[in-house]
CSV table of C-alpha atoms in Angstrom, one decimal:
chain,number,residue,atom,x,y,z
A,1,MET,CA,34.5,-33.3,-9.4
A,2,THR,CA,38.0,-33.8,-8.0
A,3,ARG,CA,39.3,-37.1,-9.2
A,4,THR,CA,41.6,-39.2,-7.0
A,5,GLY,CA,40.9,-42.7,-8.2
A,6,LEU,CA,42.0,-44.8,-11.2
A,7,THR,CA,41.1,-44.0,-14.8
A,8,ASP,CA,40.4,-46.8,-17.3
A,9,SER,CA,41.7,-45.0,-20.4
A,10,HIS,CA,40.3,-47.6,-22.9
A,11,CYS,CA,37.2,-49.7,-22.7
A,12,HIS,CA,34.3,-50.6,-24.9
A,13,LEU,CA,31.0,-49.9,-23.1
A,14,ASP,CA,29.1,-50.6,-26.3
A,15,HIS,CA,29.7,-54.3,-25.7
A,16,PHE,CA,27.6,-54.2,-22.5
A,17,SER,CA,23.8,-54.2,-22.6
A,18,ALA,CA,21.7,-51.3,-21.4
A,19,GLU,CA,20.2,-53.6,-18.7
A,20,GLU,CA,23.6,-54.6,-17.2
A,21,MET,CA,25.2,-51.1,-17.6
A,22,PRO,CA,24.1,-49.8,-14.1
A,23,GLU,CA,25.7,-52.7,-12.3
A,24,VAL,CA,28.9,-52.6,-14.5
A,25,LEU,CA,29.3,-48.9,-13.7
A,26,ALA,CA,28.6,-49.5,-10.0
A,27,ARG,CA,31.2,-52.2,-9.8
A,28,THR,CA,33.6,-49.9,-11.6
A,29,ARG,CA,33.2,-47.2,-9.0
A,30,GLU,CA,33.5,-49.7,-6.1
A,31,ALA,CA,36.8,-50.8,-7.6
A,32,GLY,CA,38.2,-47.3,-7.1
A,33,VAL,CA,37.8,-46.1,-10.7
A,34,ASP,CA,36.3,-42.6,-11.1
A,35,GLY,CA,36.9,-42.1,-14.8
A,36,LEU,CA,36.7,-44.1,-18.0
A,37,VAL,CA,36.8,-43.6,-21.8
A,38,THR,CA,34.6,-45.7,-24.1
A,39,ILE,CA,36.4,-46.1,-27.4
A,40,GLY,CA,35.0,-45.8,-30.9
A,41,THR,CA,35.7,-48.5,-33.4
A,42,ARG,CA,33.4,-47.5,-36.3
A,43,LEU,CA,32.6,-43.9,-37.3
A,44,SER,CA,29.2,-45.0,-38.3
A,45,ARG,CA,28.5,-45.6,-34.6
A,46,ALA,CA,29.8,-42.3,-33.4
A,47,ALA,CA,26.4,-41.2,-32.2
A,48,GLN,CA,26.2,-44.3,-30.0
A,49,GLN,CA,29.6,-43.6,-28.5
A,50,LYS,CA,28.5,-40.0,-27.7
A,51,ALA,CA,25.3,-41.4,-26.0
A,52,LEU,CA,27.4,-43.7,-23.9
A,53,ALA,CA,29.4,-40.8,-22.7
A,54,THR,CA,26.3,-39.4,-21.0
A,55,LEU,CA,26.2,-42.3,-18.6
A,56,ASP,CA,28.0,-40.6,-15.8
A,57,ALA,CA,27.3,-42.3,-12.5
A,58,PRO,CA,27.7,-40.9,-9.0
A,59,GLU,CA,31.4,-40.1,-8.6
A,60,LEU,CA,32.2,-41.6,-12.1
A,61,ARG,CA,32.9,-39.7,-15.3
A,62,VAL,CA,32.5,-41.3,-18.7
A,63,TRP,CA,34.0,-39.9,-21.9
A,64,CYS,CA,34.3,-41.2,-25.4
A,65,THR,CA,36.5,-41.2,-28.6
A,66,ILE,CA,35.3,-41.6,-32.2
A,67,GLY,CA,37.1,-43.3,-35.0
A,68,THR,CA,37.4,-46.5,-37.1
A,69,HIS,CA,39.5,-49.5,-35.9
A,70,PRO,CA,41.9,-50.8,-38.6
A,71,ASP,CA,40.0,-54.1,-38.7
A,72,HIS,CA,36.9,-52.2,-40.0
A,73,VAL,CA,38.4,-49.9,-42.5
A,74,ASP,CA,37.0,-51.9,-45.4
A,75,GLU,CA,33.5,-51.7,-44.0
A,76,GLU,CA,33.4,-47.9,-43.2
A,77,ALA,CA,33.5,-44.8,-45.4
A,78,LEU,CA,36.8,-43.0,-45.2
A,79,PRO,CA,36.3,-39.3,-44.2
A,80,THR,CA,38.8,-36.5,-44.6
A,81,GLY,CA,40.6,-35.3,-41.6
A,82,ALA,CA,38.5,-32.2,-41.6
A,83,GLU,CA,35.3,-34.2,-41.6
A,84,LEU,CA,36.5,-36.4,-38.8
A,85,ALA,CA,37.5,-33.3,-36.8
A,86,ALA,CA,34.0,-31.8,-37.3
A,87,MET,CA,32.4,-35.1,-36.0
A,88,ALA,CA,34.6,-34.8,-32.9
A,89,ASP,CA,33.5,-31.3,-32.1
A,90,ASP,CA,31.5,-32.4,-29.0
A,91,ALA,CA,32.2,-31.9,-25.3
A,92,ARG,CA,31.8,-35.6,-24.8
A,93,VAL,CA,34.5,-36.5,-27.3
A,94,VAL,CA,38.0,-36.4,-25.7
A,95,GLY,CA,40.0,-38.3,-28.3
A,96,ILE,CA,40.3,-39.6,-31.9
A,97,GLY,CA,40.3,-43.3,-32.7
A,98,GLU,CA,41.0,-46.0,-32.1
A,99,SER,CA,43.0,-46.1,-35.4
A,100,GLY,CA,46.3,-47.6,-36.5
A,101,LEU,CA,47.5,-50.8,-38.1
A,102,ASP,CA,46.6,-54.4,-37.5
A,103,TYR,CA,48.5,-57.0,-39.6
A,104,PHE,CA,47.6,-60.0,-37.3
A,105,HIS,CA,45.0,-61.4,-39.7
A,106,GLY,CA,47.3,-61.3,-42.7
A,107,GLN,CA,45.0,-59.4,-45.0
A,108,GLU,CA,47.6,-57.6,-47.0
A,109,ASP,CA,45.1,-56.2,-49.4
A,110,ILE,CA,43.6,-53.9,-46.8
A,111,ARG,CA,46.9,-52.7,-45.4
A,112,PRO,CA,47.1,-49.6,-47.8
A,113,ARG,CA,43.6,-48.6,-46.6
A,114,GLN,CA,44.6,-49.1,-43.0
A,115,GLN,CA,47.5,-46.8,-43.6
A,116,GLU,CA,45.4,-44.2,-45.3
A,117,SER,CA,42.9,-44.3,-42.5
A,118,PHE,CA,45.6,-44.0,-39.9
A,119,ARG,CA,46.9,-40.8,-41.6
A,120,VAL,CA,43.4,-39.4,-41.7
A,121,HIS,CA,43.0,-40.0,-38.0
A,122,ILE,CA,46.4,-38.3,-37.4
A,123,ASP,CA,45.2,-35.3,-39.4
A,124,ALA,CA,42.1,-35.1,-37.3
A,125,ALA,CA,44.1,-35.3,-34.1
A,126,ARG,CA,46.3,-32.5,-35.2
A,127,ARG,CA,43.3,-30.4,-36.3
A,128,THR,CA,41.5,-30.8,-33.0
A,129,GLY,CA,44.3,-31.1,-30.6
A,130,LEU,CA,42.7,-34.3,-29.2
A,131,PRO,CA,44.9,-37.3,-28.6
A,132,LEU,CA,44.9,-40.1,-31.1
A,133,VAL,CA,44.4,-43.6,-29.6
A,134,ILE,CA,46.5,-45.9,-31.6
A,135,HIS,CA,46.0,-49.7,-32.1
A,136,THR,CA,49.0,-51.5,-33.4
A,137,ARG,CA,49.3,-55.3,-33.7
A,138,GLU,CA,52.2,-57.0,-35.5
A,139,ALA,CA,52.8,-53.8,-37.4
A,140,ASP,CA,55.5,-52.1,-35.3
A,141,ASP,CA,57.7,-51.0,-38.1
A,142,ASP,CA,55.0,-49.5,-40.3
A,143,THR,CA,53.3,-47.9,-37.3
A,144,LEU,CA,56.5,-46.1,-36.2
A,145,ALA,CA,57.4,-45.2,-39.8
A,146,ILE,CA,54.1,-43.4,-40.2
A,147,LEU,CA,54.3,-41.7,-36.9
A,148,ARG,CA,57.8,-40.4,-37.8
A,149,ASP,CA,56.8,-39.4,-41.3
A,150,GLU,CA,53.7,-37.5,-40.2
A,151,THR,CA,55.6,-35.8,-37.4
A,152,GLY,CA,58.4,-34.9,-39.7
A,153,LYS,CA,56.2,-33.5,-42.4
A,154,HIS,CA,53.4,-31.8,-40.4
A,155,GLY,CA,54.6,-31.5,-36.8
A,156,ALA,CA,53.9,-33.2,-33.5
A,157,PHE,CA,50.4,-34.3,-32.4
A,158,PRO,CA,49.3,-36.0,-29.1
A,159,PHE,CA,48.9,-39.7,-29.2
A,160,LEU,CA,48.7,-42.9,-27.1
A,161,ILE,CA,49.8,-46.4,-28.0
A,162,HIS,CA,47.0,-48.4,-26.3
A,163,CYS,CA,47.1,-52.0,-25.0
A,164,PHE,CA,50.8,-52.1,-25.5
A,165,SER,CA,52.0,-55.5,-26.6
A,166,SER,CA,54.8,-54.5,-29.0
A,167,GLY,CA,58.6,-54.5,-28.7
A,168,PRO,CA,60.9,-52.0,-27.0
A,169,ASP,CA,61.8,-50.3,-30.3
A,170,LEU,CA,58.2,-49.1,-30.8
A,171,ALA,CA,58.0,-48.0,-27.2
A,172,ARG,CA,61.3,-46.0,-27.5
A,173,GLY,CA,60.2,-44.5,-30.9
A,174,ALA,CA,56.8,-43.5,-29.6
A,175,LEU,CA,58.2,-41.9,-26.5
A,176,GLU,CA,60.8,-39.9,-28.5
A,177,LEU,CA,57.9,-38.5,-30.5
A,178,GLY,CA,56.1,-37.4,-27.3
A,179,GLY,CA,53.7,-40.3,-27.1
A,180,TYR,CA,52.2,-42.0,-24.1
A,181,ILE,CA,51.9,-45.7,-23.6
A,182,SER,CA,49.0,-47.6,-21.9
A,183,PHE,CA,49.0,-51.1,-20.5
A,184,SER,CA,46.1,-53.5,-20.3
A,185,GLY,CA,45.6,-56.9,-18.6
A,186,ILE,CA,48.1,-58.4,-21.0
A,187,ALA,CA,50.8,-57.1,-18.7
A,188,THR,CA,49.6,-59.5,-16.0
A,189,PHE,CA,49.8,-62.6,-18.2
A,190,ASN,CA,52.4,-65.2,-17.3
A,191,ARG,CA,54.0,-65.1,-20.8
A,192,ALA,CA,54.1,-61.3,-21.0
A,193,GLN,CA,57.4,-60.7,-19.4
A,194,ALA,CA,58.6,-58.7,-22.4
A,195,VAL,CA,55.6,-56.4,-21.9
A,196,ARG,CA,56.4,-56.0,-18.2
A,197,ASP,CA,60.0,-55.1,-19.1
A,198,VAL,CA,58.7,-52.2,-21.2
A,199,ALA,CA,56.2,-51.2,-18.6
A,200,LYS,CA,58.9,-51.0,-15.9
A,201,ASP,CA,61.0,-48.6,-18.0
A,202,VAL,CA,58.3,-46.2,-19.4
A,203,PRO,CA,58.9,-42.8,-17.9
A,204,ALA,CA,56.5,-42.2,-15.0
A,205,GLU,CA,54.9,-39.2,-16.7
A,206,ARG,CA,54.0,-41.1,-19.9
A,207,LEU,CA,52.3,-44.2,-18.4
A,208,LEU,CA,48.6,-45.0,-18.5
A,209,VAL,CA,46.5,-48.0,-17.6
A,210,GLU,CA,43.4,-49.6,-19.2
A,211,THR,CA,41.2,-52.7,-19.6
A,212,ASP,CA,40.3,-52.8,-23.3
A,213,SER,CA,37.2,-54.5,-21.8
A,214,PRO,CA,35.4,-56.7,-22.5
A,215,TYR,CA,38.6,-58.2,-23.8
A,216,LEU,CA,41.8,-59.3,-22.1
A,217,ALA,CA,40.7,-59.6,-18.5
A,218,PRO,CA,43.7,-59.4,-16.2
A,219,VAL,CA,44.9,-62.1,-13.8
A,220,PRO,CA,43.1,-63.2,-11.6
A,221,LYS,CA,40.1,-62.6,-13.8
A,222,ARG,CA,41.6,-64.1,-17.0
A,223,GLY,CA,39.1,-66.1,-19.0
A,224,LYS,CA,36.2,-64.0,-17.8
A,225,ARG,CA,34.6,-61.1,-19.5
A,226,ASN,CA,36.6,-58.0,-18.7
A,227,GLU,CA,35.0,-54.8,-17.4
A,228,PRO,CA,36.3,-51.4,-16.5
A,229,GLY,CA,36.6,-52.1,-12.8
A,230,TYR,CA,39.2,-54.8,-13.4
A,231,VAL,CA,41.7,-52.0,-14.3
A,232,ALA,CA,42.5,-52.1,-10.6
A,233,TYR,CA,44.1,-55.5,-11.0
A,234,THR,CA,46.4,-54.4,-13.7
A,235,ALA,CA,47.2,-51.2,-11.8
A,236,ARG,CA,48.1,-53.1,-8.7
A,237,MET,CA,50.5,-55.3,-10.6
A,238,LEU,CA,52.1,-52.4,-12.4
A,239,ALA,CA,52.5,-50.5,-9.1
A,240,GLU,CA,54.3,-53.4,-7.6
A,241,LEU,CA,56.4,-53.8,-10.7
A,242,ARG,CA,57.5,-50.2,-10.4
A,243,GLY,CA,57.9,-50.2,-6.6
A,244,MET,CA,54.9,-47.9,-5.9
A,245,GLU,CA,52.0,-47.8,-3.5
A,246,ASP,CA,48.6,-48.4,-5.2
A,247,ALA,CA,47.3,-44.9,-4.3
A,248,ALA,CA,50.4,-43.2,-5.7
A,249,PHE,CA,50.2,-45.2,-8.9
A,250,ALA,CA,46.5,-44.3,-9.3
A,251,GLU,CA,47.3,-40.6,-8.7
A,252,MET,CA,50.2,-40.7,-11.2
A,253,THR,CA,48.4,-42.4,-14.0
A,254,THR,CA,45.2,-40.3,-13.6
A,255,ARG,CA,47.4,-37.2,-13.7
A,256,ASN,CA,49.0,-38.4,-16.9
A,257,PHE,CA,45.6,-39.1,-18.3
A,258,SER,CA,44.4,-35.6,-17.6
A,259,ARG,CA,47.6,-34.2,-19.1
A,260,LEU,CA,47.0,-36.1,-22.4
A,261,PHE,CA,43.2,-36.0,-22.5
A,262,THR,CA,42.9,-32.3,-21.9
A,263,GLN,CA,39.1,-32.2,-22.7
A,264,ALA,CA,38.3,-34.9,-20.1
A,265,VAL,CA,37.0,-32.5,-17.4
């Protein structure tokens, strides 16, 4: 299928019931979205993510990633990079993660395990060639330090900073390492001017868009449960911010998605 619409590069379909899924996917397509990635947050649920990636609807492709979110590293077994890579050896899996660092909750005792898990996921991304979807929250310095260390020691690997809400230093550092940056509904929030400032300056060829649904619904849907179709609102705002027509922005970000997620065919 030739894709000309928007791509939601990061959502969580496992938060929607089987009964409501057909309507959610129909609304997604009606919003002009023709591709989406449902993101893994626990390796123990990898089979569920793969099953969700079979829910292709008319003119809508669904893919998945597998990995363990940093908030769950103390609840999940830690595989080796080789084991994780083997789990990702499936046509429906187009990325590794989400993984990374989340210091928001202040649980300093699990930070070493988050960092170890992050490096395992980086190893798996390098082994498979699949992009690593990175979650980082209030951990800019350590996230960038690990990215630089891993790249310096073992070479570059494809990655994406998802749901960007960090500072310009992390954005610049990630871009210098060849990374991509994706923006969610946060970029539409009134108090998110700093995020919009970063979004305006990200090179055109490194920019993606997402929902992170069911979280972070964009304006004008803020306060409601988010869903993949709402990526259109964030895309419209970002297009205006960058002085682009909606269709051109959709084409650009979907082209970027295809360049990064090379297995998403």
